[in-house]
GROMACS .gro file of C-alpha atoms in nm:
model
  491
    1MET     CA    1   0.006  -0.038  -0.062
    2LYS     CA    2   0.136   0.325  -0.108
    3LYS     CA    3   0.083   0.654   0.150
    4PHE     CA    4   0.231   0.944   0.141
    5PHE     CA    5   0.256   1.297   0.360
    6LEU     CA    6   0.044   1.635   0.307
    7ILE     CA    7   0.328   1.891   0.284
    8CYS     CA    8   0.211   2.302   0.295
    9ALA     CA    9   0.446   2.522   0.265
   10GLY     CA   10   0.721   2.349   0.297
   11VAL     CA   11   0.617   2.268   0.669
   12LEU     CA   12   0.473   1.905   0.772
   13LEU     CA   13   0.169   1.987   0.963
   14SER     CA   14   0.088   1.637   1.058
   15ALA     CA   15   0.117   1.269   0.912
   16SER     CA   16  -0.181   1.286   0.674
   17LEU     CA   17  -0.150   1.035   0.414
   18PHE     CA   18  -0.400   0.878   0.111
   19ALA     CA   19  -0.379   0.543   0.193
   20GLN     CA   20  -0.458   0.289  -0.074
   21VAL     CA   21  -0.642  -0.008   0.117
   22ASN     CA   22  -0.873  -0.293   0.060
   23ARG     CA   23  -1.233  -0.149   0.163
   24SER     CA   24  -1.364  -0.458   0.367
   25GLU     CA   25  -1.003  -0.475   0.531
   26LEU     CA   26  -1.108  -0.162   0.748
   27GLU     CA   27  -1.537  -0.159   0.711
   28ALA     CA   28  -1.622  -0.482   0.732
   29ALA     CA   29  -1.854  -0.482   1.047
   30GLN     CA   30  -1.721  -0.738   1.329
   31SER     CA   31  -2.032  -0.648   1.602
   32ASP     CA   32  -2.054  -0.976   1.679
   33ALA     CA   33  -1.655  -1.045   1.744
   34VAL     CA   34  -1.500  -1.049   2.081
   35GLN     CA   35  -1.242  -0.767   2.017
   36PHE     CA   36  -1.014  -0.755   2.264
   37GLU     CA   37  -0.911  -0.361   2.370
   38ASN     CA   38  -0.518  -0.398   2.452
   39TYR     CA   39  -0.239  -0.176   2.642
   40SER     CA   40  -0.105   0.058   2.285
   41GLY     CA   41   0.153   0.251   2.426
   42PRO     CA   42   0.555   0.117   2.478
   43HIS     CA   43   0.666  -0.072   2.775
   44ALA     CA   44   0.916   0.044   3.047
   45VAL     CA   45   0.985  -0.325   3.094
   46ILE     CA   46   0.993  -0.555   2.823
   47ASP     CA   47   0.936  -0.938   2.909
   48SER     CA   48   1.055  -1.166   2.609
   49ALA     CA   49   0.786  -1.416   2.476
   50ALA     CA   50   0.981  -1.716   2.652
   51SER     CA   51   0.992  -1.556   2.952
   52ILE     CA   52   0.609  -1.527   2.953
   53VAL     CA   53   0.528  -1.862   2.830
   54GLY     CA   54   0.787  -1.954   3.138
   55ILE     CA   55   0.493  -1.811   3.383
   56GLY     CA   56   0.245  -2.088   3.242
   57THR     CA   57   0.466  -2.338   3.261
   58ALA     CA   58   0.548  -2.323   3.594
   59LEU     CA   59   0.172  -2.306   3.686
   60GLY     CA   60   0.169  -2.642   3.466
   61ASN     CA   61   0.486  -2.812   3.606
   62GLU     CA   62   0.332  -2.824   3.922
   63VAL     CA   63  -0.008  -2.992   3.799
   64ALA     CA   64   0.158  -3.211   3.602
   65ALA     CA   65   0.273  -3.395   3.899
   66ASP     CA   66  -0.062  -3.494   4.020
   67VAL     CA   67  -0.331  -3.420   3.804
   68GLU     CA   68  -0.594  -3.629   3.997
   69ASN     CA   69  -0.591  -3.429   4.268
   70PRO     CA   70  -0.678  -3.139   4.344
   71ARG     CA   71  -0.388  -2.828   4.393
   72SER     CA   72  -0.319  -2.454   4.458
   73VAL     CA   73  -0.030  -2.333   4.272
   74GLN     CA   74   0.111  -2.004   4.353
   75PRO     CA   75  -0.195  -1.852   4.547
   76TYR     CA   76  -0.027  -1.538   4.639
   77ALA     CA   77   0.151  -1.475   4.333
   78LYS     CA   78   0.066  -1.214   4.038
   79TYR     CA   79  -0.068  -1.542   3.839
   80SER     CA   80  -0.215  -1.849   4.104
   81LEU     CA   81  -0.362  -2.178   3.931
   82TYR     CA   82  -0.658  -2.373   4.140
   83HIS     CA   83  -0.657  -2.701   3.990
   84VAL     CA   84  -0.975  -2.821   4.079
   85VAL     CA   85  -1.066  -3.200   4.021
   86GLY     CA   86  -1.228  -3.477   4.203
   87GLY     CA   87  -1.593  -3.552   4.320
   88LEU     CA   88  -1.600  -3.817   4.071
   89GLU     CA   89  -1.954  -3.929   4.189
   90GLU     CA   90  -2.084  -3.562   4.128
   91LYS     CA   91  -2.214  -3.437   3.776
   92GLY     CA   92  -2.035  -3.172   3.605
   93LEU     CA   93  -1.686  -3.069   3.511
   94ASP     CA   94  -1.375  -3.056   3.677
   95ALA     CA   95  -1.183  -2.706   3.583
   96ASP     CA   96  -0.850  -2.530   3.645
   97ILE     CA   97  -0.881  -2.159   3.743
   98LEU     CA   98  -0.617  -1.911   3.659
   99PHE     CA   99  -0.604  -1.586   3.833
  100LEU     CA  100  -0.466  -1.305   3.749
  101ASN     CA  101  -0.446  -1.106   4.094
  102GLU     CA  102  -0.365  -0.733   4.154
  103THR     CA  103  -0.042  -0.722   4.062
  104ALA     CA  104  -0.051  -0.924   3.709
  105GLY     CA  105   0.165  -0.770   3.459
  106VAL     CA  106  -0.009  -0.907   3.162
  107ASP     CA  107  -0.138  -0.649   2.933
  108HIS     CA  108  -0.197  -0.786   2.568
  109ILE     CA  109  -0.431  -1.096   2.454
  110ASN     CA  110  -0.109  -1.235   2.262
  111ASN     CA  111   0.053  -1.273   2.615
  112LEU     CA  112  -0.210  -1.416   2.800
  113ARG     CA  113  -0.258  -1.680   2.544
  114ARG     CA  114   0.136  -1.712   2.560
  115ILE     CA  115   0.079  -1.800   2.962
  116VAL     CA  116  -0.203  -2.027   2.892
  117THR     CA  117   0.017  -2.197   2.621
  118GLY     CA  118   0.282  -2.274   2.855
  119TYR     CA  119   0.040  -2.396   3.074
  120LEU     CA  120  -0.125  -2.665   2.834
  121MET     CA  121   0.198  -2.783   2.728
  122ALA     CA  122   0.358  -2.854   3.087
  123ALA     CA  123   0.021  -2.938   3.232
  124TYR     CA  124  -0.130  -3.217   3.014
  125GLY     CA  125   0.138  -3.280   2.734
  126TYR     CA  126  -0.056  -3.121   2.428
  127SER     CA  127   0.144  -2.967   2.142
  128ARG     CA  128   0.310  -2.608   2.098
  129GLU     CA  129   0.065  -2.581   1.805
  130ASP     CA  130  -0.269  -2.768   1.971
  131SER     CA  131  -0.177  -2.547   2.277
  132GLU     CA  132  -0.213  -2.235   2.128
  133THR     CA  133  -0.534  -2.297   1.904
  134LEU     CA  134  -0.691  -2.431   2.311
  135ALA     CA  135  -0.533  -2.084   2.411
  136ILE     CA  136  -0.747  -1.842   2.118
  137PHE     CA  137  -1.049  -2.114   2.241
  138ILE     CA  138  -1.041  -2.056   2.630
  139THR     CA  139  -0.995  -1.692   2.588
  140VAL     CA  140  -1.277  -1.644   2.348
  141TYR     CA  141  -1.482  -1.886   2.602
  142ASN     CA  142  -1.377  -1.656   2.869
  143ALA     CA  143  -1.458  -1.329   2.706
  144VAL     CA  144  -1.792  -1.465   2.570
  145TYR     CA  145  -1.913  -1.601   2.896
  146ARG     CA  146  -1.771  -1.288   3.116
  147GLY     CA  147  -1.954  -1.212   3.428
  148ASN     CA  148  -2.223  -1.495   3.375
  149LEU     CA  149  -2.211  -1.669   3.687
  150SER     CA  150  -2.505  -1.904   3.582
  151ASN     CA  151  -2.379  -2.034   3.275
  152PHE     CA  152  -2.032  -2.163   3.513
  153ALA     CA  153  -2.272  -2.282   3.748
  154GLY     CA  154  -2.493  -2.485   3.501
  155LYS     CA  155  -2.200  -2.703   3.396
  156TYR     CA  156  -1.899  -2.728   3.667
  157LYS     CA  157  -1.930  -2.919   3.983
  158SER     CA  158  -1.964  -2.735   4.329
  159ALA     CA  159  -1.589  -2.762   4.456
  160VAL     CA  160  -1.543  -2.533   4.101
  161LEU     CA  161  -1.784  -2.259   4.110
  162THR     CA  162  -1.711  -2.207   4.540
  163TYR     CA  163  -1.390  -2.036   4.354
  164LEU     CA  164  -1.598  -1.766   4.137
  165THR     CA  165  -1.759  -1.468   4.140
  166GLU     CA  166  -1.961  -1.280   3.958
  167ASP     CA  167  -1.780  -0.997   3.875
  168SER     CA  168  -1.450  -1.136   3.791
  169VAL     CA  169  -1.554  -1.484   3.632
  170GLY     CA  170  -1.442  -1.478   3.294
  171LEU     CA  171  -1.256  -1.224   3.072
  172SER     CA  172  -1.337  -0.853   3.030
  173THR     CA  173  -1.204  -0.760   2.688
  174ASN     CA  174  -1.065  -0.460   2.842
  175TRP     CA  175  -0.717  -0.594   2.957
  176GLU     CA  176  -0.745  -0.276   3.243
  177GLU     CA  177  -1.008  -0.486   3.399
  178TRP     CA  178  -0.766  -0.824   3.399
  179ALA     CA  179  -0.584  -0.793   3.740
  180GLY     CA  180  -0.783  -0.895   4.053
  181LYS     CA  181  -1.057  -0.950   3.829
  182THR     CA  182  -1.012  -1.225   3.605
  183GLN     CA  183  -1.093  -1.581   3.693
  184LEU     CA  184  -1.018  -1.758   3.390
  185VAL     CA  185  -1.161  -2.154   3.343
  186ILE     CA  186  -1.031  -2.411   3.149
  187PRO     CA  187  -1.302  -2.678   3.157
  188LEU     CA  188  -1.151  -3.045   3.172
  189GLY     CA  189  -1.293  -3.346   3.088
  190SER     CA  190  -1.263  -3.664   3.281
  191VAL     CA  191  -0.928  -3.662   3.518
  192ILE     CA  192  -0.854  -4.032   3.527
  193GLU     CA  193  -0.557  -4.252   3.586
  194GLY     CA  194  -0.316  -3.983   3.582
  195GLU     CA  195  -0.435  -3.779   3.228
  196ALA     CA  196  -0.656  -3.515   3.245
  197GLY     CA  197  -0.719  -3.242   2.907
  198VAL     CA  198  -0.899  -2.944   2.826
  199GLU     CA  199  -1.312  -2.991   2.757
  200THR     CA  200  -1.295  -2.884   2.385
  201SER     CA  201  -1.637  -2.920   2.341
  202VAL     CA  202  -1.700  -2.674   2.561
  203ILE     CA  203  -1.489  -2.439   2.491
  204SER     CA  204  -1.583  -2.458   2.157
  205ASP     CA  205  -1.972  -2.419   2.205
  206ASP     CA  206  -2.204  -2.218   1.951
  207LYS     CA  207  -2.158  -1.853   2.084
  208VAL     CA  208  -1.782  -1.898   2.114
  209VAL     CA  209  -1.791  -2.014   1.740
  210GLU     CA  210  -2.070  -1.743   1.600
  211ALA     CA  211  -1.790  -1.458   1.796
  212LEU     CA  212  -1.522  -1.623   1.595
  213ARG     CA  213  -1.683  -1.618   1.243
  214ALA     CA  214  -1.738  -1.282   1.294
  215GLU     CA  215  -1.404  -1.199   1.231
  216GLU     CA  216  -1.354  -1.105   0.891
  217ASP     CA  217  -1.181  -1.445   0.777
  218LYS     CA  218  -1.427  -1.609   1.008
  219SER     CA  219  -1.163  -1.739   1.159
  220VAL     CA  220  -1.122  -2.064   0.927
  221ASP     CA  221  -0.774  -2.136   0.979
  222THR     CA  222  -0.768  -2.142   1.396
  223ARG     CA  223  -1.144  -2.332   1.365
  224GLU     CA  224  -0.956  -2.611   1.164
  225LYS     CA  225  -0.708  -2.606   1.387
  226MET     CA  226  -0.959  -2.690   1.663
  227THR     CA  227  -1.147  -2.957   1.436
  228ASP     CA  228  -0.760  -3.100   1.435
  229ILE     CA  229  -0.749  -3.161   1.813
  230LYS     CA  230  -1.107  -3.291   1.797
  231GLU     CA  231  -1.058  -3.550   1.533
  232LYS     CA  232  -0.718  -3.706   1.750
  233GLU     CA  233  -0.972  -3.694   2.064
  234ALA     CA  234  -1.175  -3.873   1.835
  235ALA     CA  235  -0.933  -4.161   1.718
  236THR     CA  236  -0.773  -4.179   2.107
  237ALA     CA  237  -1.136  -4.266   2.261
  238SER     CA  238  -1.202  -4.482   1.970
  239GLU     CA  239  -0.858  -4.656   2.031
  240LYS     CA  240  -0.944  -4.666   2.443
  241ALA     CA  241  -1.280  -4.816   2.323
  242ARG     CA  242  -1.099  -5.104   2.220
  243GLU     CA  243  -0.885  -5.174   2.465
  244ALA     CA  244  -1.181  -5.166   2.743
  245GLN     CA  245  -1.344  -5.432   2.531
  246LYS     CA  246  -1.085  -5.629   2.462
  247ASP     CA  247  -1.012  -5.597   2.820
  248ALA     CA  248  -1.361  -5.698   2.898
  249THR     CA  249  -1.353  -5.992   2.661
  250GLN     CA  250  -1.091  -6.140   2.876
  251ALA     CA  251  -1.239  -6.096   3.191
  252LYS     CA  252  -1.551  -6.263   3.093
  253LYS     CA  253  -1.346  -6.524   2.979
  254ASP     CA  254  -1.167  -6.537   3.292
  255GLY     CA  255  -1.472  -6.537   3.479
  256ASP     CA  256  -1.422  -6.202   3.681
  257LYS     CA  257  -1.780  -6.058   3.597
  258THR     CA  258  -1.694  -5.733   3.786
  259ALA     CA  259  -1.395  -5.674   3.596
  260ALA     CA  260  -1.566  -5.747   3.288
  261LYS     CA  261  -1.853  -5.507   3.420
  262GLU     CA  262  -1.655  -5.209   3.472
  263ASN     CA  263  -1.400  -5.240   3.166
  264ALA     CA  264  -1.735  -5.279   2.924
  265LYS     CA  265  -1.845  -4.954   3.089
  266THR     CA  266  -1.551  -4.750   3.030
  267ALA     CA  267  -1.549  -4.926   2.691
  268GLU     CA  268  -1.896  -4.760   2.632
  269GLU     CA  269  -1.820  -4.427   2.737
  270GLN     CA  270  -1.499  -4.392   2.548
  271GLN     CA  271  -1.716  -4.477   2.233
  272LYS     CA  272  -1.919  -4.195   2.319
  273ILE     CA  273  -1.669  -3.973   2.383
  274ALA     CA  274  -1.550  -4.128   2.027
  275ASP     CA  275  -1.870  -4.047   1.829
  276ARG     CA  276  -1.919  -3.720   1.988
  277LYS     CA  277  -1.607  -3.541   1.868
  278ALA     CA  278  -1.608  -3.703   1.565
  279GLY     CA  279  -1.959  -3.562   1.525
  280GLU     CA  280  -1.859  -3.234   1.647
  281ALA     CA  281  -1.552  -3.233   1.421
  282LYS     CA  282  -1.702  -3.323   1.097
  283THR     CA  283  -2.043  -3.042   1.123
  284GLU     CA  284  -1.786  -2.806   1.234
  285ARG     CA  285  -1.582  -2.892   0.906
  286GLU     CA  286  -1.867  -2.881   0.704
  287GLN     CA  287  -1.942  -2.520   0.830
  288ILE     CA  288  -1.577  -2.414   0.765
  289ALA     CA  289  -1.630  -2.532   0.382
  290LYS     CA  290  -1.897  -2.291   0.379
  291ASP     CA  291  -1.736  -2.030   0.540
  292LYS     CA  292  -1.445  -2.030   0.291
  293LYS     CA  293  -1.649  -2.029  -0.028
  294GLU     CA  294  -1.814  -1.720   0.136
  295VAL     CA  295  -1.458  -1.571   0.204
  296GLN     CA  296  -1.329  -1.622  -0.156
  297LYS     CA  297  -1.675  -1.553  -0.307
  298SER     CA  298  -1.663  -1.197  -0.126
  299GLU     CA  299  -1.269  -1.135  -0.217
  300ALA     CA  300  -1.366  -1.214  -0.609
  301GLU     CA  301  -1.633  -0.978  -0.607
  302ARG     CA  302  -1.471  -0.767  -0.486
  303GLY     CA  303  -1.222  -0.791  -0.766
  304GLY     CA  304  -0.936  -0.620  -0.636
  305GLU     CA  305  -1.118  -0.296  -0.565
  306SER     CA  306  -0.975  -0.062  -0.320
  307GLU     CA  307  -1.075   0.296  -0.164
  308LYS     CA  308  -0.826   0.628  -0.069
  309TYR     CA  309  -0.884   0.687   0.279
  310LEU     CA  310  -0.722   0.944   0.475
  311THR     CA  311  -0.498   0.845   0.798
  312SER     CA  312  -0.406   1.161   1.018
  313LEU     CA  313  -0.308   1.258   1.384
  314PHE     CA  314  -0.601   1.362   1.617
  315ILE     CA  315  -0.627   1.496   1.956
  316ALA     CA  316  -0.650   1.221   2.183
  317ASP     CA  317  -0.537   1.401   2.536
  318GLU     CA  318  -0.576   1.816   2.476
  319LYS     CA  319  -0.410   1.831   2.829
  320ASN     CA  320  -0.114   1.669   2.765
  321LYS     CA  321  -0.066   1.683   2.441
  322LEU     CA  322  -0.079   1.309   2.319
  323TYR     CA  323  -0.213   1.230   2.002
  324SER     CA  324  -0.374   0.939   1.795
  325LEU     CA  325  -0.425   0.826   1.418
  326MET     CA  326  -0.718   0.771   1.299
  327THR     CA  327  -0.814   0.650   0.913
  328VAL     CA  328  -1.148   0.795   0.734
  329ASN     CA  329  -1.275   0.741   0.415
  330PRO     CA  330  -1.312   1.118   0.265
  331LYS     CA  331  -1.579   1.118   0.078
  332THR     CA  332  -1.805   0.980   0.342
  333GLY     CA  333  -1.645   1.064   0.643
  334THR     CA  334  -1.685   0.742   0.794
  335VAL     CA  335  -1.391   0.626   1.062
  336VAL     CA  336  -1.285   0.298   0.946
  337LYS     CA  337  -0.990   0.256   1.192
  338LYS     CA  338  -0.904   0.399   1.523
  339SER     CA  339  -0.537   0.371   1.645
  340PRO     CA  340  -0.577   0.197   2.029
  341LEU     CA  341  -0.246   0.387   2.043
  342LYS     CA  342  -0.307   0.718   2.236
  343GLN     CA  343   0.023   0.846   2.295
  344ILE     CA  344   0.183   0.989   2.012
  345ARG     CA  345   0.403   1.301   2.150
  346GLU     CA  346   0.477   1.454   1.850
  347LYS     CA  347   0.311   1.621   1.584
  348THR     CA  348   0.509   1.471   1.269
  349ILE     CA  349   0.573   1.155   1.247
  350TYR     CA  350   0.763   0.968   0.897
  351PRO     CA  351   0.674   0.678   0.726
  352VAL     CA  352   0.919   0.420   0.659
  353GLN     CA  353   0.906   0.129   0.352
  354ASN     CA  354   1.031  -0.219   0.379
  355ILE     CA  355   1.105  -0.324   0.755
  356SER     CA  356   1.195  -0.642   0.842
  357PHE     CA  357   1.290  -0.774   1.179
  358GLN     CA  358   1.273  -1.082   1.418
  359LYS     CA  359   1.026  -1.029   1.671
  360ASP     CA  360   1.091  -1.138   2.059
  361ASP     CA  361   0.902  -1.483   1.951
  362GLY     CA  362   1.185  -1.590   1.728
  363THR     CA  363   0.933  -1.519   1.374
  364ASN     CA  364   1.027  -1.252   1.097
  365ALA     CA  365   0.815  -0.929   1.072
  366VAL     CA  366   0.779  -0.795   0.724
  367PHE     CA  367   0.621  -0.472   0.660
  368ALA     CA  368   0.563  -0.252   0.341
  369GLU     CA  369   0.528   0.043   0.537
  370LEU     CA  370   0.484   0.146   0.876
  371PHE     CA  371   0.475   0.500   1.068
  372LEU     CA  372   0.756   0.646   1.237
  373ALA     CA  373   0.682   0.840   1.599
  374VAL     CA  374   0.716   0.935   1.963
  375CYS     CA  375   0.540   0.763   2.188
  376GLY     CA  376   0.473   0.698   2.551
  377VAL     CA  377   0.416   0.890   2.855
  378ASN     CA  378   0.647   0.836   3.190
  379ASP     CA  379   0.473   0.623   3.397
  380SER     CA  380   0.530   0.312   3.644
  381LYS     CA  381   0.384   0.075   3.297
  382SER     CA  382   0.486   0.285   3.014
  383ALA     CA  383   0.802   0.461   2.882
  384ILE     CA  384   0.887   0.779   2.604
  385LYS     CA  385   1.061   0.554   2.310
  386LEU     CA  386   1.067   0.562   1.946
  387CYS     CA  387   0.810   0.325   1.830
  388LEU     CA  388   0.694   0.166   1.462
  389ILE     CA  389   0.308   0.171   1.389
  390ASP     CA  390   0.143  -0.023   1.112
  391SER     CA  391  -0.065   0.118   0.871
  392GLU     CA  392  -0.340  -0.099   0.901
  393ASN     CA  393  -0.387  -0.193   1.276
  394LEU     CA  394  -0.252   0.148   1.388
  395GLU     CA  395  -0.069  -0.059   1.594
  396ILE     CA  396   0.263  -0.069   1.766
  397GLN     CA  397   0.512  -0.293   1.594
  398LYS     CA  398   0.826  -0.215   1.763
  399GLU     CA  399   0.994   0.021   2.008
  400SER     CA  400   1.349   0.126   2.086
  401THR     CA  401   1.590  -0.023   2.338
  402GLU     CA  402   1.604   0.297   2.452
  403THR     CA  403   1.407   0.586   2.664
  404LEU     CA  404   1.382   0.914   2.535
  405SER     CA  405   1.384   1.293   2.727
  406GLU     CA  406   1.001   1.400   2.751
  407ASN     CA  407   0.982   1.704   2.552
  408SER     CA  408   1.199   1.508   2.244
  409PRO     CA  409   1.184   1.625   1.901
  410LEU     CA  410   1.157   1.422   1.615
  411LEU     CA  411   1.344   1.512   1.262
  412GLN     CA  412   1.421   1.304   0.956
  413LEU     CA  413   1.774   1.401   0.843
  414GLY     CA  414   1.852   1.162   0.539
  415ASP     CA  415   1.780   0.817   0.626
  416SER     CA  416   1.818   0.890   1.021
  417TYR     CA  417   1.561   1.032   1.255
  418LEU     CA  418   1.705   1.235   1.554
  419VAL     CA  419   1.593   1.217   1.890
  420ILE     CA  420   1.706   1.288   2.205
  421VAL     CA  421   1.740   1.008   2.442
  422SER     CA  422   1.802   0.993   2.799
  423GLU     CA  423   2.039   0.824   2.968
  424ASN     CA  424   2.152   0.804   3.398
  425GLY     CA  425   1.973   1.088   3.419
  426LYS     CA  426   2.144   1.284   3.141
  427ASN     CA  427   1.991   1.345   2.773
  428TYR     CA  428   2.179   1.286   2.440
  429LEU     CA  429   2.127   1.358   2.059
  430ALA     CA  430   2.115   1.012   1.930
  431SER     CA  431   2.031   0.880   1.597
  432TYR     CA  432   1.816   0.578   1.471
  433ASP     CA  433   1.799   0.428   1.138
  434LYS     CA  434   1.429   0.317   0.986
  435ASN     CA  435   1.464  -0.045   1.200
  436LEU     CA  436   1.493   0.182   1.555
  437THR     CA  437   1.906   0.098   1.550
  438LEU     CA  438   2.034   0.362   1.770
  439LYS     CA  439   2.335   0.461   1.521
  440LYS     CA  440   2.563   0.758   1.681
  441LYS     CA  441   2.500   0.953   1.958
  442SER     CA  442   2.640   1.267   2.109
  443ASP     CA  443   2.921   1.330   2.315
  444VAL     CA  444   2.775   1.615   2.561
  445ALA     CA  445   2.508   1.586   2.725
  446ILE     CA  446   2.203   1.861   2.586
  447ASN     CA  447   1.886   1.958   2.748
  448GLY     CA  448   1.607   1.740   2.726
  449SER     CA  449   1.436   1.966   2.504
  450SER     CA  450   1.593   2.098   2.286
  451PRO     CA  451   1.549   2.227   1.936
  452LEU     CA  452   1.724   2.055   1.638
  453ASN     CA  453   1.888   2.299   1.422
  454VAL     CA  454   2.024   2.150   1.152
  455PHE     CA  455   2.283   2.394   0.883
  456ASP     CA  456   2.545   2.272   0.631
  457GLU     CA  457   2.802   2.332   0.947
  458GLY     CA  458   2.638   2.111   1.196
  459ILE     CA  459   2.366   2.046   1.417
  460LEU     CA  460   2.322   2.328   1.690
  461VAL     CA  461   2.170   2.232   1.984
  462THR     CA  462   2.103   2.370   2.358
  463ASP     CA  463   2.347   2.196   2.642
  464GLU     CA  464   2.236   2.111   2.945
  465ARG     CA  465   2.322   2.436   3.115
  466GLY     CA  466   2.144   2.620   2.831
  467ASN     CA  467   2.440   2.741   2.617
  468PRO     CA  468   2.469   2.658   2.244
  469VAL     CA  469   2.666   2.360   2.084
  470LEU     CA  470   2.765   2.270   1.742
  471LEU     CA  471   2.774   1.899   1.683
  472ASP     CA  472   2.941   1.720   1.392
  473LYS     CA  473   2.657   1.583   1.191
  474SER     CA  474   2.903   1.269   1.064
  475ASN     CA  475   2.911   1.152   1.412
  476PHE     CA  476   2.758   1.390   1.667
  477PHE     CA  477   3.104   1.492   1.847
  478SER     CA  478   3.076   1.879   1.971
  479VAL     CA  479   3.269   2.069   1.744
  480TRP     CA  480   3.240   2.350   1.933
  481ARG     CA  481   2.986   2.451   2.297
  482LEU     CA  482   2.992   2.799   2.457
  483ASN     CA  483   3.055   2.768   2.799
  484SER     CA  484   2.872   3.009   3.076
  485THR     CA  485   3.149   3.305   3.015
  486SER     CA  486   2.999   3.315   2.646
  487THR     CA  487   3.337   3.166   2.524
  488VAL     CA  488   3.435   2.884   2.258
  489ASP     CA  489   3.536   2.606   2.356
  490ALA     CA  490   3.743   2.434   2.061
  491LYS     CA  491   3.732   2.088   2.049
   0.00000   0.00000   0.00000
């Protein structure tokens, strides 16, 4: 997608630009979809994807040691897990309940899913891919039934319900309501002979599937992966049924009527599970096939039709002079996309093309175009950093390692981007490339609010005592600086 800035009288007024995008990418109706509101600003502290998965892994390892018995894992930590099982005589589901306690720091649905993924891999031996699929369904399931305590009361055993409260059960779609207000319920199938697993039928019920189908692509890939899991469950249950039937036959031959009866009952139960899972998978595959045709037909009818949209900065917080991006249809005035990022600090942002970098989870990210901007606020969660924002979802895709001065300007100089970084209480002029790699830094401290004045002779800035300093453009070393007695210090 090609985008360019609107320039007037040689002054870049804002990041006003025309975007060639497919109409459906922005205007598709998704009123029934579960839309998670994630924290969108830069982070003061960034945890690696591996360390976030490790949170779940640590919880899962403790449960895996004894899945047949109830257990409380790290009840007073940031993340607590209650493995609630037992009471075989009582109808209803067992469950694992993940509590996000007051100090929990997770603020993005992807990271919450990483925690669940790590847990499922460690506790129940699911593969990474299956765990990731289950994590998506589990979080959507909990969002669909957020606060609906009666729904849980109708499905789960009484021991599970003792942990749940109406104001916290399930998952809010707003990350600000997660810490201290989340009881993420993971329904479990029968827990026997040291085995357990997620009850996939519950987390993929009609309401959950409809929420996933409301996405633009109808979530066909994720739903297909769930049918794969159910087909594997059906095959496993069918094999257990055959083995139990063999045992029943042998026990009958041996004259052990009790064992024969118990094994026959097990065979019947396992075959019912196999038939149910296979039936669910078959029905869902048929619906997925229809949805695929629908998506393909819609794309063919559009025939690549695209529309010009206008994306620009708008005031998000007038008091603190913070801005956000919004995309509108210039013909109708329809707002087709609002950025969740509301912490852009400068009125000037720059488009950068052909960006590629390795994400924290090890995958490669490639973008035809991103916006480079100064983002963030100074608080315990956020930090002021240089950010790359994608042009479609208007979300941060990468942020600088270094923090910036609160009043740092942003200036393009050739293929470099100049800002003022803050380090150990001092501020320095710094240069970054389009991938947010720090290339050089001034050898003298400057004022954190200094204007950046570029001349043929160098870059004229204000030092930390309010005096002018001329920096060499090639290396940011000081050419001269004026001291408080108005004499020139030559380098």
